[in-house]
Short mmCIF file of C-alpha atoms in Angstrom, two decimals:
data_model
loop_
_atom_site.label_atom_id
_atom_site.label_comp_id
_atom_site.label_asym_id
_atom_site.label_seq_id
_atom_site.Cartn_x
_atom_site.Cartn_y
_atom_site.Cartn_z
CA MET O 1477 74.23 2.96 95.66
CA SER O 1478 76.42 6.05 96.00
CA PRO O 1479 80.05 5.37 97.05
CA CYS O 1480 79.96 8.55 99.16
CA ILE O 1481 78.52 9.02 102.64
CA PRO O 1482 77.52 12.42 104.08
CA VAL O 1483 78.90 13.84 107.32
CA TYR O 1484 76.76 16.12 109.51
CA ARG O 1485 77.34 18.01 112.73
CA ILE O 1486 75.51 19.65 115.63
CA GLU O 1487 77.56 21.84 117.96
CA SER O 1488 76.46 23.24 121.30
CA SER O 1489 78.10 24.45 124.49
CA THR O 1490 77.26 21.17 126.24
CA LEU O 1491 77.49 18.50 123.53
CA THR O 1492 79.03 18.30 120.06
CA VAL O 1493 78.00 15.37 117.89
CA THR O 1494 79.22 14.35 114.44
CA PHE O 1495 76.78 12.21 112.44
CA ILE O 1496 78.13 10.02 109.65
CA GLY O 1497 75.85 8.23 107.20
CA ARG O 1498 72.68 8.86 105.23
CA SER O 1499 70.43 7.68 108.08
CA SER O 1500 72.47 9.06 110.96
CA CYS O 1501 70.48 12.27 111.62
CA ASP O 1502 67.49 10.55 113.19
CA PRO O 1503 65.06 13.11 114.73
CA TYR O 1504 64.25 10.87 117.70
CA LEU O 1505 67.90 10.37 118.64
CA ILE O 1506 68.67 14.06 118.17
CA SER O 1507 65.81 14.94 120.52
CA LEU O 1508 67.30 12.59 123.12
CA LEU O 1509 70.73 14.14 122.68
CA TYR O 1510 69.65 17.77 122.82
CA GLY O 1511 66.16 17.88 124.30
CA GLU O 1512 64.79 19.21 121.01
CA CYS O 1513 64.83 18.31 117.33
CA LEU O 1514 67.68 20.36 115.83
CA ASP O 1515 68.84 20.47 112.22
CA CYS O 1516 72.08 18.71 111.28
CA LYS O 1517 74.52 20.83 109.30
CA LYS O 1518 76.14 18.95 106.42
CA ILE O 1519 79.89 19.53 106.64
CA ALA O 1520 81.52 16.94 104.38
CA ILE O 1521 81.21 13.72 102.41
CA THR O 1522 83.41 10.67 102.67
CA ALA O 1523 84.04 7.61 100.52
CA THR O 1524 82.69 4.29 101.77
CA TRP O 1525 86.19 2.81 101.84
CA ASN O 1526 87.34 5.69 104.08
CA ILE O 1527 84.74 5.34 106.87
CA ASN O 1528 87.18 4.34 109.61
CA LYS O 1529 89.58 7.20 108.88
CA THR O 1530 86.69 9.65 108.74
CA ILE O 1531 85.45 8.57 112.17
CA LEU O 1532 88.93 8.86 113.66
CA TYR O 1533 89.40 12.28 112.07
CA TRP O 1534 86.22 13.78 113.48
CA GLU O 1535 86.64 12.33 116.97
CA LYS O 1536 89.22 15.04 117.69
CA ASN O 1537 86.47 17.68 117.65
CA SER O 1538 83.44 15.73 118.90
CA ASP O 1539 82.01 14.45 122.17
CA LEU O 1540 80.13 11.69 120.36
CA ILE O 1541 80.19 10.29 116.84
CA VAL O 1542 77.05 8.59 115.53
CA PHE O 1543 77.33 6.35 112.47
CA ARG O 1544 74.28 4.92 110.71
CA ASP O 1545 74.09 3.88 107.08
CA ARG O 1546 72.37 0.94 105.42
CA GLY O 1547 74.89 -1.31 103.69
CA PHE O 1548 78.11 0.17 105.08
CA GLN O 1549 79.65 -0.34 108.50
CA PRO O 1550 82.92 0.52 110.24
CA SER O 1551 85.37 -2.38 110.36
CA GLY O 1552 88.44 -3.72 112.09
CA ALA O 1553 89.61 -2.74 115.56
CA LEU O 1554 87.41 0.37 115.59
CA VAL O 1555 84.30 -1.80 115.93
CA ASP O 1556 85.30 -2.78 119.48
CA SER O 1557 85.11 0.87 120.54
CA LEU O 1558 81.58 1.42 119.24
CA PHE O 1559 78.31 0.99 121.09
CA ASN O 1560 75.81 -0.81 118.82
CA ILE O 1561 72.35 0.59 119.53
CA PRO O 1562 69.50 -1.06 117.60
CA TYR O 1563 67.04 1.27 115.94
CA TYR O 1564 64.17 -0.80 117.38
CA VAL O 1565 63.74 -3.76 119.68
CA THR O 1566 60.69 -6.04 119.69
CA GLN O 1567 58.76 -7.22 122.74
CA THR O 1568 56.89 -10.51 122.92
CA ALA O 1569 54.67 -11.95 125.67
CA ASN O 1570 53.81 -15.56 126.45
CA ILE O 1571 50.15 -16.35 127.03
CA PRO O 1572 48.57 -19.38 128.73
CA PRO O 1573 46.91 -22.24 126.82
CA LYS O 1574 43.49 -21.68 125.28
CA ASP O 1575 41.73 -23.90 127.83
CA SER O 1576 43.15 -22.00 130.85
CA ASP O 1577 42.18 -18.70 132.44
CA LEU O 1578 43.89 -15.67 130.93
CA LEU O 1579 43.58 -13.15 133.78
CA PRO O 1580 45.92 -14.83 136.32
CA ALA O 1581 48.80 -14.41 133.86
CA PHE O 1582 48.56 -10.62 134.22
CA ARG O 1583 49.04 -9.80 137.88
CA ASP O 1584 51.02 -6.57 137.62
CA PRO O 1585 49.04 -4.02 139.69
CA SER O 1586 49.05 -1.43 136.90
CA THR O 1587 47.90 -4.05 134.38
CA VAL O 1588 45.05 -5.17 136.66
CA SER O 1589 44.09 -1.50 137.06
CA ASP O 1590 44.08 -1.04 133.27
CA ILE O 1591 41.86 -4.08 132.76
CA HIS O 1592 39.38 -2.75 135.30
CA LYS O 1593 39.44 0.62 133.54
CA ILE O 1594 38.75 -1.07 130.18
CA GLN O 1595 35.78 -2.92 131.64
CA LYS O 1596 34.43 0.25 133.26
CA ALA O 1597 34.74 2.24 130.01
CA GLY O 1598 32.71 -0.39 128.14
CA PHE O 1599 35.12 -0.93 125.23
CA GLU O 1600 34.32 -3.83 122.90
CA TYR O 1601 36.15 -5.28 119.90
CA HIS O 1602 35.57 -7.17 116.69
CA ILE O 1603 37.75 -8.44 113.83
CA SER O 1604 37.42 -7.05 110.30
CA SER O 1605 39.10 -7.58 106.91
CA ASP O 1606 37.02 -4.93 105.11
CA PRO O 1607 39.30 -2.88 102.75
CA ALA O 1608 37.11 0.21 103.24
CA GLN O 1609 37.71 0.08 106.97
CA LEU O 1610 41.46 -0.16 106.37
CA GLU O 1611 41.46 3.27 104.70
CA HIS O 1612 39.27 4.70 107.46
CA PHE O 1613 41.72 3.29 110.02
CA TYR O 1614 44.65 4.91 108.19
CA GLN O 1615 43.08 8.36 107.80
CA TRP O 1616 41.26 8.82 111.09
CA LEU O 1617 42.91 6.53 113.62
CA TYR O 1618 46.47 5.71 112.64
CA LYS O 1619 47.77 9.01 111.22
CA PRO O 1620 46.42 11.28 113.98
CA PHE O 1621 47.66 8.91 116.68
CA ILE O 1622 51.19 8.58 115.28
CA LEU O 1623 51.50 12.34 114.72
CA SER O 1624 50.36 13.07 118.27
CA ARG O 1625 52.84 10.58 119.70
CA HIS O 1626 55.96 11.25 117.64
CA ARG O 1627 55.52 14.75 116.17
CA ASP O 1628 58.69 15.69 114.23
CA SER O 1629 60.08 12.16 114.35
CA ALA O 1630 56.87 10.56 113.00
CA ARG O 1631 57.40 8.42 109.89
CA ILE O 1632 54.03 7.90 108.19
CA PRO O 1633 53.91 6.10 104.84
CA SER O 1634 51.61 7.34 102.08
CA TRP O 1635 48.22 5.66 101.78
CA PRO O 1636 49.24 3.56 98.72
CA SER O 1637 52.34 2.31 100.58
CA PHE O 1638 50.39 1.68 103.77
CA LYS O 1639 47.73 -0.26 101.86
CA ARG O 1640 50.32 -2.37 100.03
CA ILE O 1641 52.11 -3.26 103.28
CA HIS O 1642 49.02 -3.99 105.38
CA GLU O 1643 46.24 -5.09 103.04
CA ASN O 1644 46.65 -8.78 103.97
CA MET O 1645 46.39 -8.08 107.69
CA GLU O 1646 43.24 -7.97 109.77
CA LEU O 1647 41.81 -5.11 111.76
CA LEU O 1648 41.03 -5.44 115.43
CA LEU O 1649 38.53 -2.60 115.85
CA LEU O 1650 37.39 -1.14 119.17
CA SER O 1651 34.05 0.52 119.72
CA LYS O 1652 32.38 2.33 122.58
CA GLU O 1653 28.62 2.83 122.69
CA GLY O 1654 28.46 1.70 119.07
CA GLN O 1655 31.08 4.17 117.76
CA LEU O 1656 34.42 3.05 116.28
CA VAL O 1657 37.07 4.63 118.50
CA ALA O 1658 40.37 2.74 117.99
CA GLY O 1659 41.99 -0.22 116.33
CA ALA O 1660 45.07 -2.21 115.46
CA LEU O 1661 46.42 -4.05 112.45
CA ASN O 1662 47.33 -7.59 113.43
CA LEU O 1663 48.50 -10.78 111.78
CA GLN O 1664 48.66 -14.37 113.01
CA THR O 1665 51.71 -16.38 111.96
CA ASP O 1666 51.69 -19.95 113.21
CA ASP O 1667 51.07 -19.64 116.97
CA CYS O 1668 52.12 -15.98 117.29
CA TYR O 1669 49.72 -13.04 117.05
CA THR O 1670 51.54 -9.85 116.02
CA GLY O 1671 50.46 -6.21 116.31
CA TYR O 1672 51.80 -3.94 113.55
CA ALA O 1673 50.03 -0.58 113.90
CA ASN O 1674 47.73 1.07 116.42
CA GLY O 1675 45.37 4.03 116.07
CA VAL O 1676 42.98 6.12 118.15
CA LEU O 1677 40.18 8.20 116.63
CA ASN O 1678 41.57 11.72 116.13
CA ALA O 1679 44.12 10.92 118.88
CA ASP O 1680 41.31 11.85 121.29
CA ARG O 1681 42.79 12.58 124.73
CA LYS O 1682 39.67 11.57 126.60
CA LEU O 1683 39.64 8.17 124.94
CA ILE O 1684 43.30 7.73 125.83
CA LYS O 1685 42.59 8.80 129.43
CA ASP O 1686 39.74 6.27 129.54
CA GLY O 1687 42.22 3.50 128.68
CA VAL O 1688 41.68 2.93 124.97
CA VAL O 1689 45.39 2.25 124.30
CA ALA O 1690 45.43 -0.36 127.05
CA ALA O 1691 42.28 -1.82 125.48
CA ILE O 1692 44.08 -2.23 122.14
CA TYR O 1693 46.80 -4.31 123.77
CA TRP O 1694 44.43 -6.24 126.03
CA PHE O 1695 41.99 -7.20 123.30
CA GLY O 1696 44.90 -8.28 121.10
CA ILE O 1697 45.99 -10.62 123.90
CA VAL O 1698 42.38 -11.80 124.40
CA GLU O 1699 42.03 -12.58 120.67
CA ALA O 1700 45.36 -14.42 120.59
CA HIS O 1701 44.29 -16.49 123.60
CA ARG O 1702 40.94 -17.25 121.96
CA ARG O 1703 42.78 -18.61 118.89
CA GLY O 1704 45.14 -20.73 120.95
CA CYS O 1705 48.29 -18.73 120.15
CA ARG O 1706 51.26 -19.23 122.46
CA THR O 1707 52.79 -15.77 122.12
CA VAL O 1708 51.81 -12.21 121.32
CA ASN O 1709 54.23 -9.92 119.50
CA LEU O 1710 53.61 -6.51 121.06
CA GLY O 1711 55.50 -4.69 118.33
CA THR O 1712 58.62 -2.57 118.23
CA SER O 1713 59.89 0.11 120.58
CA ARG O 1714 62.92 2.35 120.71
CA PRO O 1715 65.74 0.71 122.74
CA PHE O 1716 66.03 3.44 125.38
CA LEU O 1717 65.07 2.31 128.87
CA LYS O 1718 63.09 5.45 129.67
CA ASN O 1719 61.07 5.18 126.45
CA GLY O 1720 57.40 5.20 127.42
CA VAL O 1721 56.35 2.62 124.82
CA LEU O 1722 59.10 0.21 125.88
CA ALA O 1723 58.11 0.54 129.54
CA TYR O 1724 54.40 0.27 128.77
CA LYS O 1725 54.79 -3.02 126.93
CA LYS O 1726 56.81 -4.46 129.81
CA LYS O 1727 53.76 -4.45 132.07
CA TRP O 1728 51.89 -6.63 129.52
CA GLY O 1729 54.59 -9.27 129.98
CA GLY O 1730 56.85 -7.98 127.21
CA HIS O 1731 60.21 -9.71 126.81
CA VAL O 1732 62.77 -7.82 124.74
CA VAL O 1733 64.16 -9.48 121.60
CA THR O 1734 66.20 -8.21 118.66
CA ASP O 1735 64.71 -6.44 115.66
CA ASP O 1736 66.91 -6.21 112.55
CA ASN O 1737 64.61 -4.41 110.14
CA GLU O 1738 66.50 -1.11 110.43
CA PRO O 1739 70.25 -0.39 110.47
CA GLU O 1740 71.53 0.19 113.99
CA PHE O 1741 73.35 3.20 115.40
CA ARG O 1742 77.08 2.88 116.06
CA VAL O 1743 78.14 5.36 118.73
CA LEU O 1744 81.72 6.35 119.63
CA THR O 1745 82.55 8.29 122.80
CA CYS O 1746 85.36 10.79 122.35
CA GLY O 1747 86.49 14.24 123.39
CA ASN O 1748 84.74 15.42 126.55
CA GLN O 1749 83.92 12.25 128.47
CA LEU O 1750 81.75 14.18 130.93
CA ALA O 1751 79.49 15.33 128.09
CA ALA O 1752 79.09 11.73 126.89
CA GLN O 1753 78.52 10.52 130.45
CA ARG O 1754 75.76 13.06 130.94
CA PHE O 1755 73.90 11.73 127.90
CA PHE O 1756 74.37 8.08 128.86
CA GLU O 1757 73.24 8.68 132.44
CA THR O 1758 70.06 10.46 131.39
CA THR O 1759 69.38 8.11 128.46
CA PRO O 1760 70.17 4.48 129.39
CA PHE O 1761 69.84 2.14 126.43
CA ILE O 1762 70.05 -1.40 125.08
CA SER O 1763 73.11 -2.39 123.06
CA GLN O 1764 73.30 -5.29 120.61
CA TYR O 1765 76.12 -7.62 119.57
CA ASN O 1766 75.81 -11.01 117.81
CA ASN O 1767 72.04 -11.11 118.49
CA LYS O 1768 72.70 -10.66 122.22
CA LEU O 1769 71.26 -7.63 124.00
CA THR O 1770 72.65 -5.73 127.00
CA SER O 1771 70.72 -3.10 128.94
CA LEU O 1772 73.11 -0.39 130.12
CA ILE O 1773 72.25 1.70 133.19
CA PHE O 1774 74.85 4.37 133.97
CA LEU O 1775 75.39 5.87 137.43
CA GLY O 1776 77.76 8.84 137.69
CA GLU O 1777 78.02 12.40 138.89
CA HIS O 1778 74.91 13.48 136.97
CA THR O 1779 72.73 10.93 138.79
CA VAL O 1780 71.71 12.06 142.29
CA LEU O 1781 69.44 9.54 144.03
CA ASN O 1782 68.88 8.51 147.63
CA ASP O 1783 68.49 4.79 148.35
CA ARG O 1784 64.72 4.82 147.96
CA GLU O 1785 64.88 6.73 144.67
CA LEU O 1786 67.67 4.46 143.47
CA SER O 1787 65.54 1.38 144.16
CA SER O 1788 62.63 2.76 142.13
CA TYR O 1789 64.92 3.84 139.30
CA LEU O 1790 66.73 0.51 138.98
CA ARG O 1791 63.55 -1.56 139.15
CA ALA O 1792 61.92 0.59 136.47
CA SER O 1793 65.00 0.14 134.28
CA LEU O 1794 65.04 -3.67 134.41
CA PHE O 1795 63.59 -5.53 131.44
CA GLN O 1796 63.20 -9.23 130.71
CA GLY O 1797 64.46 -11.18 127.69
CA ASP O 1798 65.99 -14.59 126.98
CA GLN O 1799 68.92 -12.98 125.18
CA LEU O 1800 69.03 -9.86 127.40
CA SER O 1801 71.43 -9.10 130.25
CA THR O 1802 71.67 -5.95 132.34
CA TRP O 1803 74.81 -4.04 133.28
CA VAL O 1804 74.78 -1.32 135.92
CA VAL O 1805 77.83 0.78 135.06
CA LEU O 1806 79.41 2.77 137.91
CA LEU O 1807 81.23 5.82 136.55
CA ASN O 1808 82.79 7.27 139.71
CA THR O 1809 84.06 6.21 143.14
CA GLU O 1810 81.00 7.62 144.93
CA TRP O 1811 78.80 5.07 143.21
CA VAL O 1812 81.36 2.31 143.70
CA ALA O 1813 81.10 3.00 147.45
CA ARG O 1814 77.35 2.27 147.22
CA MET O 1815 77.81 -1.06 145.43
CA GLU O 1816 76.42 -3.13 148.32
CA THR O 1817 73.24 -1.05 148.30
CA ILE O 1818 72.88 -1.57 144.56
CA GLN O 1819 73.42 -5.31 144.97
CA SER O 1820 70.69 -5.47 147.62
CA ILE O 1821 68.22 -3.78 145.27
CA LEU O 1822 68.87 -5.84 142.15
CA PRO O 1823 67.02 -9.16 141.77
CA ARG O 1824 69.30 -12.19 141.86
CA ALA O 1825 67.22 -14.88 140.22
CA THR O 1826 64.98 -13.21 137.66
CA GLN O 1827 67.56 -12.14 135.10
CA SER O 1828 71.27 -11.74 134.40
CA VAL O 1829 72.50 -8.55 136.11
CA GLN O 1830 76.09 -7.39 136.50
CA ILE O 1831 77.58 -4.36 138.23
CA ILE O 1832 80.55 -2.91 136.32
CA ASP O 1833 83.09 -0.65 138.01
CA LEU O 1834 84.21 1.79 135.29
CA SER O 1835 85.36 4.51 137.71
CA ALA O 1836 89.04 4.07 136.79
CA ALA O 1837 88.45 3.51 133.09
CA SER O 1838 86.89 5.25 130.09
CA LEU O 1839 83.51 4.81 128.40
CA ARG O 1840 85.60 4.05 125.31
CA GLU O 1841 86.57 0.72 126.90
CA LEU O 1842 83.02 -0.41 127.70
CA PRO O 1843 81.90 -1.67 124.25
CA ALA O 1844 84.84 -4.09 124.07
CA LEU O 1845 83.88 -5.49 127.49
CA ILE O 1846 80.29 -5.99 126.28
CA HIS O 1847 81.38 -7.65 123.03
CA LYS O 1848 83.79 -9.95 124.88
CA SER O 1849 81.12 -10.95 127.41
CA GLN O 1850 78.52 -11.66 124.73
CA ALA O 1851 81.00 -13.57 122.57
CA THR O 1852 81.88 -15.71 125.60
CA ALA O 1853 78.19 -16.35 126.22
CA ASN O 1854 77.78 -17.47 122.60
CA SER O 1855 80.77 -19.83 122.91
CA VAL O 1856 79.36 -21.40 126.08
CA ALA O 1857 75.96 -21.86 124.41
CA LEU O 1858 77.57 -23.73 121.48
CA MET O 1859 79.50 -26.18 123.70
#
């Protein structure tokens, strides 16, 4: 492994970001930062033993610094100033015992509507382990679907790699009027049924409008229930609270848990705090520390909502998880003055929610507060 780490940069009139690390210039994150997928300009390299000094050097001319590199991490006191943002989080759902009715466990109005749509469309499913169907799934269902969803940020393995990774999994294949239209690669491990990859024939928009994606999730749950599994792993999502995949899995009962298969982002706020605040307000996210997760919802001068809009926004931003807490971070005095309204909106019993007054402090101080809170929670759990 090379002892040197590259340094990249994107400058704009509204936000300047320095990216440090071989995996730091992630197209998805860049699109969130800038609204489009821009190219990172390589400006320097740094030695692995000099990471901390490099970060501190570039903070003088950056609004944000993003560090991501497999095998190397910042260390020491600097760590307490960094937001740790996982590359992915996983969502799992509990399902009732095999001898009980499945439908009552899914009472969310949008989920009930999706199930009715699936029934109306006439989708059916069957399980297959045919190697020939695996290649068909890859070429005609998986690749088109992933490209249509992720475009420039799509990461599609070659067919040999895909086959090697998934050849021991089974296909859950969906058909409509006798034609194969969608599918998923799944695997049962003990009493958990896990979905690894989804696909829709040619990413057909009409099929998607007819509810074929919902059918993939629903039939996976149905199959898991038929086998007597206790949980369904709904797969990974990006840890940003407005991410459509993350929100979609929530309505199927998804509870957020950690996923450590990819190195996380370490983000430092510096320079123009207003520029960093604008990004955080528009892109709330989940942070991770010691296997504990914290959803961060930021309310500041860039967030203009009346009470009704605020209620909808907060409720849409709340996710469930045994190791997940939620912090609503107030960035100015105007939002602090509305704290009672916020408290009346937030649920009291369903999950751990805190309101944090950061109006007289800096975003730079927030990671240390999160780390301290999560470390305290770990200590209490061990007593």
